[in-house]
Coordinates of C-alpha atoms (C1' of nucleotides) in Angstrom, one line a residue:
Chain Z
M531 CA 85.2 102.9 118.9
G532 CA 87.4 100.5 120.3
E533 CA 86.0 98.9 123.5
K534 CA 84.9 95.8 120.6
D535 CA 88.9 95.5 119.8
N536 CA 88.5 92.1 122.1
L537 CA 86.0 90.2 120.8
S538 CA 86.7 87.8 118.0
L539 CA 86.0 88.3 114.2
A540 CA 83.2 85.5 115.0
T541 CA 81.2 86.7 117.5
I542 CA 81.0 90.4 115.5
L543 CA 79.8 88.3 112.4
A544 CA 77.6 86.4 114.9
D545 CA 76.2 89.7 116.3
R546 CA 75.2 90.7 112.7
G547 CA 73.4 87.2 111.9
V548 CA 76.1 86.0 110.0
R549 CA 75.8 82.6 109.0
L550 CA 79.2 80.6 110.4
T551 CA 80.4 78.0 109.3
R552 CA 82.9 75.4 109.9
Q553 CA 85.3 77.1 107.9
R554 CA 84.7 80.7 108.4
R555 CA 85.4 80.0 111.7
I556 CA 88.7 78.4 111.1
V557 CA 89.8 81.1 108.9
L558 CA 88.1 84.2 111.7
D559 CA 90.8 82.1 114.3
L560 CA 93.2 82.3 112.3
L561 CA 93.4 86.2 111.8
D562 CA 91.8 86.8 115.2
N563 CA 95.1 84.8 116.4
S564 CA 98.3 85.3 113.7
T565 CA 100.6 87.5 114.9
T566 CA 102.2 88.1 111.1
H567 CA 100.9 89.3 108.1
L568 CA 98.9 86.4 106.4
N569 CA 98.1 86.0 102.4
A570 CA 95.3 84.2 100.9
T571 CA 98.5 81.2 100.4
N572 CA 98.8 81.1 103.9
L573 CA 95.5 81.0 105.3
L574 CA 94.7 78.6 103.1
A575 CA 98.0 76.3 104.1
L576 CA 97.4 77.2 107.6
A577 CA 93.4 76.6 107.4
R578 CA 94.6 73.5 106.1
E579 CA 96.1 71.8 108.8
Q580 CA 92.7 72.0 110.9
D581 CA 90.3 70.8 107.5
E582 CA 92.3 69.0 105.3
R583 CA 89.2 70.0 102.3
I584 CA 89.0 73.9 102.7
N585 CA 89.0 75.2 99.9
R586 CA 91.2 78.6 97.7
A587 CA 88.0 79.9 97.1
T588 CA 86.4 79.8 100.5
V589 CA 89.5 81.9 102.0
Y590 CA 89.3 84.2 99.4
R591 CA 85.1 84.8 99.8
T592 CA 85.5 84.9 103.5
V593 CA 88.4 87.0 103.5
N594 CA 86.1 89.4 100.9
T595 CA 83.5 89.4 103.4
L596 CA 85.3 90.9 106.0
K597 CA 86.9 93.0 104.0
R598 CA 83.6 94.5 102.9
A599 CA 82.4 94.4 106.6
G600 CA 84.9 96.6 107.6
L601 CA 86.9 94.4 110.1
I602 CA 90.1 93.2 108.1
D603 CA 92.6 95.9 105.9
E604 CA 94.4 94.6 102.8
L605 CA 97.6 95.2 102.5
D606 CA 101.0 94.5 100.1
L607 CA 103.7 95.4 102.1
L608 CA 105.2 96.9 99.3
H609 CA 105.1 93.7 97.2
M610 CA 107.8 92.5 98.6
E611 CA 107.3 89.2 98.7
G612 CA 105.3 88.7 95.0
E613 CA 102.2 90.4 94.5
Q614 CA 99.9 89.0 97.3
H615 CA 97.7 90.8 99.1
Y616 CA 98.6 90.8 102.9
Y617 CA 95.5 91.2 105.6
E618 CA 95.3 92.5 109.5
R619 CA 92.6 92.6 111.8
R620 CA 91.4 96.3 111.2
K621 CA 92.5 98.3 114.7
A622 CA 90.8 101.3 116.7
S623 CA 93.4 103.7 114.5
D624 CA 95.5 103.3 111.6
H625 CA 99.3 102.0 112.1
V626 CA 102.4 102.4 109.9
H627 CA 103.6 99.7 108.7
I628 CA 107.4 99.4 108.3
C629 CA 109.1 97.1 105.7
C630 CA 112.7 95.2 106.5
K631 CA 113.9 95.4 102.3
S632 CA 116.1 93.0 103.8
C633 CA 115.1 90.6 105.6
G634 CA 111.2 91.0 105.1
R635 CA 110.5 91.7 109.0
V636 CA 107.5 94.0 109.3
Q637 CA 107.4 95.9 112.1
E638 CA 104.1 98.0 113.0
L639 CA 104.6 101.1 114.3
E640 CA 101.6 103.4 116.5
T641 CA 101.9 107.1 115.8
E642 CA 99.3 110.1 116.7
L643 CA 101.0 111.3 113.2
V644 CA 98.9 109.5 111.3
A645 CA 96.3 111.2 113.0
Q646 CA 97.4 114.3 112.4
L647 CA 98.1 113.7 108.6
A648 CA 94.4 113.1 108.2
D649 CA 93.5 116.0 109.9
A650 CA 96.5 117.8 107.4
I651 CA 94.5 116.2 104.5
F652 CA 91.2 117.7 105.3
K653 CA 92.3 121.1 105.8
Q654 CA 94.5 121.0 102.9
T655 CA 92.8 119.1 100.4
G656 CA 89.7 119.4 101.7
F657 CA 88.9 115.7 101.1
L658 CA 87.5 113.6 104.2
T659 CA 89.9 110.7 105.1
S660 CA 88.3 106.8 106.5
G661 CA 91.3 105.3 106.5
I662 CA 94.9 105.7 105.7
R663 CA 97.4 103.0 104.2
I664 CA 101.2 103.3 105.3
E665 CA 104.2 101.5 104.5
A666 CA 107.3 102.2 105.0
R667 CA 110.5 100.6 103.0
A668 CA 113.5 100.4 105.5
K669 CA 116.1 98.6 106.9
C670 CA 115.6 97.2 110.4
P671 CA 118.5 97.6 113.3
D672 CA 119.5 93.9 112.2
C673 CA 120.6 94.7 108.8
L674 CA 122.0 98.4 109.3
A675 CA 124.3 96.1 111.8
T676 CA 125.1 93.5 109.3
A677 CA 125.5 96.5 106.3
E678 CA 127.6 98.5 108.4
A679 CA 130.0 95.5 109.8
A680 CA 130.6 94.6 105.8
A681 CA 130.6 98.5 105.3
S682 CA 134.0 98.3 107.5
T683 CA 135.1 95.6 105.9
G684 CA 135.1 97.7 102.6
D685 CA 131.8 96.0 101.5
S686 CA 129.8 98.3 99.7
D687 CA 125.6 99.0 100.7
H688 CA 124.1 98.2 97.6
E689 CA 120.4 99.4 98.1
Chain H
M728 CA 118.8 115.7 96.7
G729 CA 116.6 117.0 94.0
E730 CA 118.9 119.1 91.9
K731 CA 117.9 116.1 88.8
D732 CA 113.9 116.6 89.0
N733 CA 113.8 118.4 85.7
L734 CA 115.6 116.1 83.7
S735 CA 114.1 113.6 81.8
L736 CA 113.9 110.2 82.5
A737 CA 115.3 109.9 79.2
T738 CA 118.0 111.8 80.1
I739 CA 118.7 110.1 83.7
L740 CA 118.9 106.6 81.7
A741 CA 121.5 107.8 79.3
D742 CA 123.4 109.1 81.8
R743 CA 123.6 105.8 83.4
G744 CA 124.2 103.8 79.7
V745 CA 121.1 102.4 79.9
R746 CA 120.4 101.8 76.2
L747 CA 117.8 104.1 74.6
T748 CA 115.2 102.8 72.1
R749 CA 112.7 103.8 70.1
Q750 CA 109.9 102.1 72.4
R751 CA 111.5 103.1 75.9
R752 CA 111.4 106.7 75.1
I753 CA 107.7 106.7 74.0
V754 CA 107.1 105.0 77.8
L755 CA 109.9 107.8 79.3
D756 CA 107.7 110.2 78.0
L757 CA 104.8 109.4 79.1
L758 CA 106.0 108.7 82.5
D759 CA 107.5 112.5 82.2
N760 CA 104.8 114.2 81.1
S761 CA 101.4 112.3 82.3
T762 CA 99.5 114.5 84.8
T763 CA 97.7 111.5 85.9
H764 CA 98.6 108.1 87.2
L765 CA 99.5 105.2 84.8
N766 CA 98.9 102.1 84.6
A767 CA 100.5 99.2 82.6
T768 CA 97.1 99.8 80.7
N769 CA 96.9 102.9 80.0
L770 CA 100.3 103.4 79.4
L771 CA 100.5 100.3 76.4
A772 CA 97.9 102.4 75.0
L773 CA 98.9 105.7 75.0
A774 CA 102.4 104.3 73.5
R775 CA 100.5 102.4 71.1
E776 CA 98.8 105.9 69.5
Q777 CA 102.9 106.9 68.8
D778 CA 103.5 103.5 67.4
E779 CA 101.4 100.8 67.0
R780 CA 103.4 97.9 67.1
I781 CA 104.8 98.8 70.6
N782 CA 104.2 95.4 72.6
R783 CA 102.6 94.6 76.1
A784 CA 105.6 92.9 77.6
T785 CA 107.7 96.0 75.9
V786 CA 106.1 98.5 78.4
Y787 CA 106.2 95.7 81.7
R788 CA 110.3 95.3 80.9
T789 CA 110.5 99.3 81.0
V790 CA 108.7 100.0 84.3
N791 CA 110.7 97.0 85.6
T792 CA 113.9 98.6 84.9
L793 CA 112.9 102.1 85.9
K794 CA 111.7 100.3 89.3
R795 CA 115.1 98.6 90.3
A796 CA 116.8 101.9 89.2
G797 CA 114.8 103.8 91.5
L798 CA 113.3 106.5 89.3
I799 CA 109.5 105.5 89.5
D800 CA 107.4 104.1 92.5
E801 CA 104.6 101.7 92.3
L802 CA 101.3 102.5 93.6
D803 CA 98.0 100.9 93.9
L804 CA 96.0 103.4 95.0
L805 CA 94.0 100.9 97.3
H806 CA 93.0 98.6 94.6
M807 CA 90.3 100.7 93.9
E808 CA 89.7 100.3 90.1
G809 CA 91.3 97.0 90.3
E810 CA 94.3 95.0 91.0
Q811 CA 96.6 97.1 88.4
H812 CA 99.5 98.9 90.0
Y813 CA 100.2 103.0 88.5
Y814 CA 103.1 104.2 88.8
E815 CA 104.9 107.2 88.9
R816 CA 108.2 109.3 88.6
R817 CA 109.6 109.2 92.3
K818 CA 110.2 112.8 93.7
A819 CA 112.0 114.1 95.7
S820 CA 110.1 113.9 99.2
D821 CA 107.1 111.2 99.1
H822 CA 103.7 112.7 99.3
V823 CA 100.4 111.4 99.9
H824 CA 98.0 109.7 97.4
I825 CA 94.5 110.4 98.4
C826 CA 91.9 108.8 97.1
C827 CA 87.8 109.1 96.7
K828 CA 85.8 106.3 97.2
S829 CA 83.4 108.0 95.5
C830 CA 84.2 109.3 91.9
G831 CA 87.9 107.8 92.2
R832 CA 89.5 111.3 91.6
V833 CA 93.5 110.9 93.2
Q834 CA 94.8 113.9 94.3
E835 CA 98.3 114.1 96.0
L836 CA 99.4 116.4 99.2
E837 CA 103.2 117.4 100.1
T838 CA 103.3 117.6 103.8
E839 CA 106.5 117.9 106.6
L840 CA 104.0 115.3 108.3
V841 CA 105.9 112.3 106.0
A842 CA 109.8 113.7 106.7
Q843 CA 108.5 113.2 110.7
L844 CA 107.4 110.2 110.3
A845 CA 110.4 108.8 108.7
D846 CA 112.2 110.3 112.0
A847 CA 109.7 108.7 114.4
I848 CA 109.7 105.4 112.2
F849 CA 113.5 105.9 113.4
K850 CA 113.4 107.3 116.6
Q851 CA 110.8 104.5 117.6
T852 CA 111.9 101.4 116.4
G853 CA 114.9 101.9 115.0
F854 CA 114.0 101.0 111.0
L855 CA 115.9 103.5 108.9
T856 CA 113.1 104.7 106.3
S857 CA 114.2 105.1 102.9
G858 CA 110.7 105.8 101.5
I859 CA 106.9 105.5 102.2
R860 CA 103.9 105.1 100.8
I861 CA 101.0 107.1 102.0
E862 CA 97.4 106.3 100.4
A863 CA 94.4 107.5 102.1
R864 CA 90.8 106.7 101.6
A865 CA 88.9 109.7 101.6
K866 CA 85.8 111.5 99.9
C867 CA 86.5 114.1 98.0
P868 CA 84.8 117.8 98.5
D869 CA 82.6 117.6 95.2
C870 CA 81.4 114.0 96.6
L871 CA 80.6 115.2 99.8
A872 CA 78.7 118.3 98.9
T873 CA 76.4 115.6 96.9
A874 CA 76.1 113.0 99.8
E875 CA 75.1 116.4 101.8
A876 CA 72.2 117.0 99.2
A877 CA 71.2 113.4 99.4
A878 CA 71.0 113.2 103.4
S879 CA 69.2 116.2 103.7
T880 CA 66.4 114.6 101.2
G881 CA 66.0 111.6 103.5
D882 CA 68.5 109.1 101.4
S883 CA 71.4 107.9 103.5
D884 CA 75.1 107.8 103.0
H885 CA 76.1 104.7 102.1
E886 CA 79.8 104.1 102.2
Chain D
dC175 C1' 129.9 93.0 65.2
dT176 C1' 127.6 92.3 69.5
dT177 C1' 125.2 93.1 73.2
dC178 C1' 121.4 93.8 74.5
dC179 C1' 116.1 94.8 73.8
dT180 C1' 111.7 93.7 70.7
dG181 C1' 107.5 90.9 69.8
dC182 C1' 105.6 87.2 70.0
dA183 C1' 102.8 83.6 72.5
dA184 C1' 102.8 80.6 76.3
dA185 C1' 103.5 80.6 80.7
dC186 C1' 102.3 82.2 85.7
dC187 C1' 100.8 83.3 89.4
dT188 C1' 96.6 84.9 91.9
dT189 C1' 92.0 85.8 92.7
dT190 C1' 87.0 85.6 91.1
dT191 C1' 82.7 82.7 89.4
dG192 C1' 79.0 79.3 87.5
dC193 C1' 77.1 75.3 88.7
dA194 C1' 75.8 71.2 91.5
dT195 C1' 76.3 69.6 96.5
dG196 C1' 75.5 70.1 101.3
dC197 C1' 75.4 72.7 105.5
dC198 C1' 73.6 76.1 108.7
dT199 C1' 69.7 78.1 111.2
Chain K
dA660 C1' 62.8 73.4 104.2
dG661 C1' 65.4 77.3 103.0
dG662 C1' 68.7 79.4 101.8
dC663 C1' 73.1 80.5 101.6
dA664 C1' 78.2 78.9 101.6
dT665 C1' 81.1 75.3 99.7
dG666 C1' 84.2 72.8 96.4
dC667 C1' 85.1 72.2 92.0
dA668 C1' 87.2 73.1 88.1
dA669 C1' 87.0 77.0 84.7
dA670 C1' 88.5 81.4 83.8
dA671 C1' 89.5 86.0 84.3
dG672 C1' 92.9 89.8 85.4
dG673 C1' 97.9 90.9 85.4
dT674 C1' 102.3 90.3 84.7
dT675 C1' 106.7 87.5 83.5
dT676 C1' 109.2 84.5 80.2
dG677 C1' 111.6 81.7 76.2
dC678 C1' 113.1 82.2 72.2
dA679 C1' 114.3 83.8 67.6
dG680 C1' 114.6 88.0 65.1
dG681 C1' 116.3 93.1 65.4
dA682 C1' 118.3 97.2 66.6
dA683 C1' 121.6 99.9 69.4
dG684 C1' 126.3 102.0 70.2

DNA sequence: CTTCCTGCAAACCTTTTGCATGCCT
DNA sequence: AGGCATGCAAAAGGTTTGCAGGAAG
């Protein structure tokens, strides 16, 4: 497991006999190379920088293909910026998404606790897990510092 | 922490000086007493059994009030049945939601791993967590048994 | 009596779909 | 050449909002 992590989505799809169009290649590349989590709107905007003509429907259709193929996962990052869904390449193991409720920054964390969780789920409920989505609402170090500074000047730290 | 778990939502809101209308009481009671996870559609339908006149907008507005007050949490149960959001009373500690991808059954699990996760997040990233949403895609024991039976008769177990 | 909530309807936002055309293999 | 993907526009699904009237404190 995980030996294909460095293959591009395009390569993987080609191997599976999926037709690769100009539009799909653009979206796949974006998902391969993005460092942030992209939603459909972002994807469309970025894709249009490369091809003015590309349509919203194509972005959604491509993303759905990838979801069904198990190559990307869908997140909502706790709806901190609206109702859109975010997409990321599926990695070898599930990880935690930590969202700063003050500045919106999203940090990822890999920890063996996730695997332990899957084990505990099976042992305690009999449910066999095939994927876990974990999203934490949090305050990032920077925003914590800011809040502390504000507190020491008498301001209250409202959620 | 947790000493108010047995107070009704209505009581808590009243304590906070929130106006309690007939409509709100109905929605609050439903959220207090439901054993399953309710979405806006369910809530509206159930509320209408008690008061034919109650409107969708009122349900949404009540739910939003509760969300902002931190009294309920919003889930999407991995979008296994559409894009609606589900609501549940916030409990003393976060727990895991396990969704059977075959039959749709949702099981909850409390485990100290969740608190460990929050600790690990803080120690390893400096993000201070105030709530974690965990949703696992899984197969429940019944559906596992069914799949096994099917497999032994030659059927394949397709995701 | 005032404030805030409600119902209604329309708007809004995100995602999906039907259809005619165009492109990949 | 054939089949599948695309663009377009319209529809669908879910949630929010403006406004006039009504109920709660």
